[in-house]
Rosetta silent file (secondary structure, phi, psi, omega in degrees, C-alpha in Angstrom):
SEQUENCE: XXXXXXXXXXXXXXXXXXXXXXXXXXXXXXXXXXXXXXXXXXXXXXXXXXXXXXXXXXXXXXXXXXXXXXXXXXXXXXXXXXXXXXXXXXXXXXXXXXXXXXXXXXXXXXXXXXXXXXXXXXXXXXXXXXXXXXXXXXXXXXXXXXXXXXXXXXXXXXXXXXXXXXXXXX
SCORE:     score description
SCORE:     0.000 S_00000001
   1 L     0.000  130.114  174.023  -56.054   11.861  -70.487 S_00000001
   2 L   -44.144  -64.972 -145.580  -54.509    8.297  -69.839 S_00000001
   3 L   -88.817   -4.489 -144.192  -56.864    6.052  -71.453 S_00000001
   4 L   -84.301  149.250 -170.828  -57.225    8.828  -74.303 S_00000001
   5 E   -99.733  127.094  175.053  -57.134    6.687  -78.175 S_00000001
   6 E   -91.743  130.238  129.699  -54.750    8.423  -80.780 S_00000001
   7 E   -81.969  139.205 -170.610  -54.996    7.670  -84.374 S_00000001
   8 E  -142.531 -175.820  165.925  -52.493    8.288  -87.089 S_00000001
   9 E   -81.577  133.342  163.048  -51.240    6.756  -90.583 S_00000001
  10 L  -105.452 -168.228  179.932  -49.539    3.929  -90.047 S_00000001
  11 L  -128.783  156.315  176.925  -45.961    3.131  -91.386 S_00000001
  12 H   -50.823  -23.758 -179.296  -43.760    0.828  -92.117 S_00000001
  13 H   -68.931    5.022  172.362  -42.034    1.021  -88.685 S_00000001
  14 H  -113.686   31.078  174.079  -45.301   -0.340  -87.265 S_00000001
  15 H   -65.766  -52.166 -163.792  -45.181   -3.542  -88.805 S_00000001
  16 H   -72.097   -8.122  155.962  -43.595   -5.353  -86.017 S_00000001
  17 H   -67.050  -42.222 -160.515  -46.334   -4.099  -83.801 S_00000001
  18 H  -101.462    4.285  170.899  -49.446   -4.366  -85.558 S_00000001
  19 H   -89.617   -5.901  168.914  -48.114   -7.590  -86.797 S_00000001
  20 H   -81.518  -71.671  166.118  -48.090   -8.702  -83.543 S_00000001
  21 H     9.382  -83.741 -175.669  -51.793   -8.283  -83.495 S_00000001
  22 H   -55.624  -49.308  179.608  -52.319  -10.099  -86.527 S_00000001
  23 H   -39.411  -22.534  179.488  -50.332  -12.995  -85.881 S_00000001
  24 H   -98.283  -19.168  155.165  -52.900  -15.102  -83.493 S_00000001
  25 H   -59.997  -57.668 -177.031  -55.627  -14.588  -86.362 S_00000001
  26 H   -66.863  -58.855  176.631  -53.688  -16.465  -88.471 S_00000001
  27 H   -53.554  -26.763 -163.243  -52.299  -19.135  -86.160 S_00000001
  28 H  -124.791    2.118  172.937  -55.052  -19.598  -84.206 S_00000001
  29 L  -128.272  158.436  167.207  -58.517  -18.576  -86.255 S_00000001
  30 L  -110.651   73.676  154.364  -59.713  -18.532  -89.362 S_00000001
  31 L   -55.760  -55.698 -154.098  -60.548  -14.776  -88.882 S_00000001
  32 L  -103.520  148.597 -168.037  -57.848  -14.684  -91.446 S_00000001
  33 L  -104.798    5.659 -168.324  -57.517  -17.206  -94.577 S_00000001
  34 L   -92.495  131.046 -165.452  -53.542  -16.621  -94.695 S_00000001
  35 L   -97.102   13.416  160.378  -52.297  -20.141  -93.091 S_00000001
  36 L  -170.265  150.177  175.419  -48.740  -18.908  -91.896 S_00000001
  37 L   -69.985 -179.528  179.033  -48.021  -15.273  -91.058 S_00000001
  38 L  -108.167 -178.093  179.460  -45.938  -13.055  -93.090 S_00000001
  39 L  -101.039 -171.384 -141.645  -42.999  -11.879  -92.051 S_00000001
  40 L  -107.200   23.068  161.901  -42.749   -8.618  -90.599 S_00000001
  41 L  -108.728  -43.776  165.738  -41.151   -6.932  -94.084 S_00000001
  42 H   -20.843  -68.366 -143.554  -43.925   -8.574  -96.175 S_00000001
  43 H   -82.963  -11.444  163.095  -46.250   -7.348  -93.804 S_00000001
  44 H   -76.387  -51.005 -179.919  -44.551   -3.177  -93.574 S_00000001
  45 H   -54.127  -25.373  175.405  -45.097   -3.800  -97.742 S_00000001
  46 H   -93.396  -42.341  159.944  -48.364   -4.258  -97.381 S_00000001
  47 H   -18.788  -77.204 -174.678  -48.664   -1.137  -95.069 S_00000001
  48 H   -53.857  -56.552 -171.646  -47.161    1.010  -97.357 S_00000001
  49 H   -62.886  -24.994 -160.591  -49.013   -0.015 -100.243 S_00000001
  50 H   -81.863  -23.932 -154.629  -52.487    0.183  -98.526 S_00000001
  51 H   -67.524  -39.533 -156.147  -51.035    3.567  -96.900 S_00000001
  52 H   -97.187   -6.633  162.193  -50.141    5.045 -100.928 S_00000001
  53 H  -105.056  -33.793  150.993  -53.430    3.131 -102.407 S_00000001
  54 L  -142.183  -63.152  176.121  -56.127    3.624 -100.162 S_00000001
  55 L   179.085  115.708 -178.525  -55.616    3.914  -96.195 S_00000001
  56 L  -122.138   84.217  168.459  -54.174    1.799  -92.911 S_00000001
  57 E   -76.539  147.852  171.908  -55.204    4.072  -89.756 S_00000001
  58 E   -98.569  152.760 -177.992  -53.478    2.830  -86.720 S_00000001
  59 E  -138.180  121.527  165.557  -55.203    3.311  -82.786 S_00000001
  60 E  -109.260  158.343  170.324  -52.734    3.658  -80.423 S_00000001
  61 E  -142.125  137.123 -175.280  -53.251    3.923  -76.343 S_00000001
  62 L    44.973   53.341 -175.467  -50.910    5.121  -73.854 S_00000001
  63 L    70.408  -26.626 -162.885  -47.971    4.780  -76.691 S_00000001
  64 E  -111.204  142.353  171.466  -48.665    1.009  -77.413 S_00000001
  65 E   -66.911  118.095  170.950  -50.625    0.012  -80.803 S_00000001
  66 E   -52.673  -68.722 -157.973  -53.776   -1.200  -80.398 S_00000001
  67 E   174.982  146.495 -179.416  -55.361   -2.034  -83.535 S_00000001
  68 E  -145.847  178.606 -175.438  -55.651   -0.788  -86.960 S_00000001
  69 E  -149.211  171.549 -146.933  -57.839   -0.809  -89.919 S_00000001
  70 E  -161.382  168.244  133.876  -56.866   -0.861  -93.763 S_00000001
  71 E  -124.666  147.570  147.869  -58.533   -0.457  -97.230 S_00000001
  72 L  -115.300 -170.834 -173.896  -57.336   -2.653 -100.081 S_00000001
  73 L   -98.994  129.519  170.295  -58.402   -3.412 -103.854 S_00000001
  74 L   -79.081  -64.966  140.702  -61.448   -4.851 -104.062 S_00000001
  75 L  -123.264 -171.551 -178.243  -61.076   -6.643 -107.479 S_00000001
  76 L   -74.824  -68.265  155.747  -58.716   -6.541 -110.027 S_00000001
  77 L    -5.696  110.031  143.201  -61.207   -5.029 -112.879 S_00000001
  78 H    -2.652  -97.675 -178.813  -61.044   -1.016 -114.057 S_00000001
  79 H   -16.032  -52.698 -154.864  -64.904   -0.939 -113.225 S_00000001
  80 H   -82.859  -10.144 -157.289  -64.284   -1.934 -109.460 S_00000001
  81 L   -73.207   26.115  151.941  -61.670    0.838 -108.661 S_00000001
  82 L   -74.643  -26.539 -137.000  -64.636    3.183 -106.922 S_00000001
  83 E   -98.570  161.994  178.373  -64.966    0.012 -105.023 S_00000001
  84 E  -155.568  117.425  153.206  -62.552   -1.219 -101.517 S_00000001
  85 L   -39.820   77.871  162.655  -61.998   -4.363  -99.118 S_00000001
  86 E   -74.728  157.878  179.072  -62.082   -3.026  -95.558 S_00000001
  87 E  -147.402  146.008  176.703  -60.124   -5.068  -91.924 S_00000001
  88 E  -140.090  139.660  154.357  -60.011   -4.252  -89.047 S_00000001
  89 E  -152.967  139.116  170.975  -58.133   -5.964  -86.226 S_00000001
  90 E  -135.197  158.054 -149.511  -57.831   -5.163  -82.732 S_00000001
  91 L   -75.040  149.363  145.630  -55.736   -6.686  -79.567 S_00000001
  92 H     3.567  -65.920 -172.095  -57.647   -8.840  -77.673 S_00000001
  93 H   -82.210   -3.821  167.540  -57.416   -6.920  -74.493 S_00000001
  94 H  -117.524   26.466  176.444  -58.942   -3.994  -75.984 S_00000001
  95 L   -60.133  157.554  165.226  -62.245   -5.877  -77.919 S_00000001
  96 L    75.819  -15.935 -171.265  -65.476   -4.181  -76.498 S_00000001
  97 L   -83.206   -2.637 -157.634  -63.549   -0.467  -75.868 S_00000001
  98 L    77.037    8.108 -173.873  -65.090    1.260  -79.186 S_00000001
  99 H   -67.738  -45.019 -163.820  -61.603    0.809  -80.933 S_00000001
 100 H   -52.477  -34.005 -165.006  -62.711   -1.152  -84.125 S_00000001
 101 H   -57.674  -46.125 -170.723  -65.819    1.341  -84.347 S_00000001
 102 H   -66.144  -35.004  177.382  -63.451    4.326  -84.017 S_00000001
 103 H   -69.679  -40.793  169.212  -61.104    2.940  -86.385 S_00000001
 104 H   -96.864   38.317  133.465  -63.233    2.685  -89.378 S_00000001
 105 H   -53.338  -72.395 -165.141  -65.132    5.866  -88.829 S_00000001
 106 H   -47.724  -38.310  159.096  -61.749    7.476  -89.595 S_00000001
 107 H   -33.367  -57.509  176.081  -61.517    4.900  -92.189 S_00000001
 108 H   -61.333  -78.070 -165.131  -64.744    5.612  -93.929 S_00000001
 109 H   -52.613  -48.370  161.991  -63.714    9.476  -94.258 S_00000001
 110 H   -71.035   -5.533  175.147  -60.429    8.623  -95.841 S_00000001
 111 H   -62.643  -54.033  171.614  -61.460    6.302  -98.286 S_00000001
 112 H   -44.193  -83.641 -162.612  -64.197    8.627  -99.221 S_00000001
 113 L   -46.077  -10.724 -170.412  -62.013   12.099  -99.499 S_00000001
 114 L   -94.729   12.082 -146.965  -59.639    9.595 -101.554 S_00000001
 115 L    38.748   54.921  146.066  -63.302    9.337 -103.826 S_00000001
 116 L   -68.914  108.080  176.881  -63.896    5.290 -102.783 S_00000001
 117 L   -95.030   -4.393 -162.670  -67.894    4.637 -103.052 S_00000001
 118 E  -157.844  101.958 -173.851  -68.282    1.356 -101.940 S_00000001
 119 E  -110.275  177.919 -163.532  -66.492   -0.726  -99.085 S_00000001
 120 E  -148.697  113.303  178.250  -66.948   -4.082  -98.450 S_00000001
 121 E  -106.215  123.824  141.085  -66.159   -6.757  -95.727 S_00000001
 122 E   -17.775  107.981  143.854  -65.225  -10.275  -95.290 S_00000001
 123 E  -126.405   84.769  165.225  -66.653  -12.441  -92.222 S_00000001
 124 E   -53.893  117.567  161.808  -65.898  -15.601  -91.412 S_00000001
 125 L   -68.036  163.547  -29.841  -68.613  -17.870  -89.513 S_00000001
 126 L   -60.368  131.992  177.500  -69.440  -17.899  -87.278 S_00000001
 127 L  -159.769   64.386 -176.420  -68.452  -14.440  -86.080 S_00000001
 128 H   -50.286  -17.116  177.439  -71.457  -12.805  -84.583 S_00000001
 129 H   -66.355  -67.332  166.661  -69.358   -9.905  -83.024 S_00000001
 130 H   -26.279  -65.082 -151.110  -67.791   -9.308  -86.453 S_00000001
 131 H   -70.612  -55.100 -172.091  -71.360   -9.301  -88.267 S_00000001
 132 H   -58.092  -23.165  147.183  -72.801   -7.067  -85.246 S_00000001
 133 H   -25.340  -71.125 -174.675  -69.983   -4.562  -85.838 S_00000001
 134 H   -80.100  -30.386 -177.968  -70.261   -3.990  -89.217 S_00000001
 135 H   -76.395  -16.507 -163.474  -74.257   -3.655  -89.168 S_00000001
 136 H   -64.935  -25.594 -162.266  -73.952   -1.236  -86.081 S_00000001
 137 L   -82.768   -5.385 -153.681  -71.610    0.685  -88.642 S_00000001
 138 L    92.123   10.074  176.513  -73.885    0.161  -91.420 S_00000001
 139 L   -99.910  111.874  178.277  -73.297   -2.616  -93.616 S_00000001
 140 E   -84.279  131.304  176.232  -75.815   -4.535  -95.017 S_00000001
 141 E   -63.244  145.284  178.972  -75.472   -7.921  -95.820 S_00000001
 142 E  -104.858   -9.475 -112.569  -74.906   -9.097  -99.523 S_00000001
 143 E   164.502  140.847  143.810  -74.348  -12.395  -99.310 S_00000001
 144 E  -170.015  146.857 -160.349  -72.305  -15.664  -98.260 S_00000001
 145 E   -88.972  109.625  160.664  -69.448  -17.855  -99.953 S_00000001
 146 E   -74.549  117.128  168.050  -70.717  -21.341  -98.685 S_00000001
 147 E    82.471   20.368 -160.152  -67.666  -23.469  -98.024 S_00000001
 148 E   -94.333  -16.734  170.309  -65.011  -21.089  -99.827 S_00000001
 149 E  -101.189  156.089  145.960  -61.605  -21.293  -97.139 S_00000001
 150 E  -137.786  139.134 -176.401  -60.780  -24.497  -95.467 S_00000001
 151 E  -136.731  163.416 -163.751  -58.620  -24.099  -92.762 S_00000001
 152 L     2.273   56.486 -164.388  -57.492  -26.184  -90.002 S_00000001
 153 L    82.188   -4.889  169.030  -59.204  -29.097  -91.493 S_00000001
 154 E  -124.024 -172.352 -177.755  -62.920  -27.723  -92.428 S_00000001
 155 E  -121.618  132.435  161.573  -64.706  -25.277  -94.670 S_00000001
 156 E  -124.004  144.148  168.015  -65.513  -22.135  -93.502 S_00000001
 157 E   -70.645  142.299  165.502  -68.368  -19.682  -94.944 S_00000001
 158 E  -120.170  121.855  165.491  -67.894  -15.977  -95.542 S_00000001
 159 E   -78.926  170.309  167.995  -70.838  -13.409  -95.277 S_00000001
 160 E  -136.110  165.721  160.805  -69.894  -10.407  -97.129 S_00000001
 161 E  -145.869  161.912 -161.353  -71.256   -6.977  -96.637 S_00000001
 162 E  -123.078  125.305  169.585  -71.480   -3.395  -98.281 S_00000001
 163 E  -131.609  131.747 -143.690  -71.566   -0.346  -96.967 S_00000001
 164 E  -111.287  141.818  167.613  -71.609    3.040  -99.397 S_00000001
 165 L  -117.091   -2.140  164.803  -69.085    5.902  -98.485 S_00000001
 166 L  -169.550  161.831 -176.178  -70.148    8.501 -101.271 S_00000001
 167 L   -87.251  -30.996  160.655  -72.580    8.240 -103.793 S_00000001
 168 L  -139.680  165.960  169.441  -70.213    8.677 -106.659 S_00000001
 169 L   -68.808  174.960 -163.692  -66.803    9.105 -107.639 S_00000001
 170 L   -80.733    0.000    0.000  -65.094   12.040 -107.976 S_00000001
């Protein structure tokens, strides 16, 4: 099937791809709070670590990268390490396809099997797409940081939300 969506682990060799992605969230939104992009070995280091600490599935179509999704450390704190920061970004021309959805399903199950009870997301407002996303997925709101980035000259708000992937650790 043409159109059919692959996922895999990604690796460092897909930094300069999925970093391609990323790059117009940072220049050009404040999806993202990082105010210049990283470069693309930064941004394979961050791969790797998310790949050997919790999980960065990749969605490829027809060969070309799509979109991906991540876990990171949630805090710093013992106590939180049940707990994980999910992202998802996907390109532009494939918003609306089912990628993001598809990408954290697969998400959700590896965090869990890695025993991760509790993920958690980031949205900057306004980003009704964003917020409808994560409740279609299940994630209840917790929350919002009034005023906590400023970016291109304003304060932006973050809702956060929770969503449980096992009831306890392992």
């Amino acid at each position: 099937m043409a159109d059919a969506l692959l996922l895999r682990s990604a690796t460092r060799a897909d930094a300069p791809s999925l970093l391609a992605i990323y790059r117009p969230f940072v220049e050009s939104t404040s999806v993202s709070f990082e105010e210049e992009p990283p470069s693309i070995e930064q941004f394979a280091a961050r791969i790797e670590q998310a790949v050997h600490g919790w999980s960065w599935i990749v969605a490829e179509r027809e060969g070309r990268c799509i979109g991906y999704a991540y876990g990171s450390k949630h805090r710093e704190r013992a106590a939180y390490r049940w707990s994980v920061e999910v992202s998802a970004y996907v390109h532009p021309d494939q918003h609306r396809r089912g990628v993001a959805s598809t990408l954290y399903g697969h998400l959700f199950e590896a965090l869990a099997n890695r025993g991760f009870c509790n993920a958690y997301a980031a949205v900057t407002m306004p980003n009704e797409a964003s917020l409808a996303l994560h409740r279609k997925l299940g994630f209840q709101p917790i929350g919002v940081f009034e005023r906590v980035g400023y970016k291109f000259g304003r304060w932006h708000d973050v809702a956060w939300v929770h969503r449980v992937l096992r009831d306890t650790p392992p």
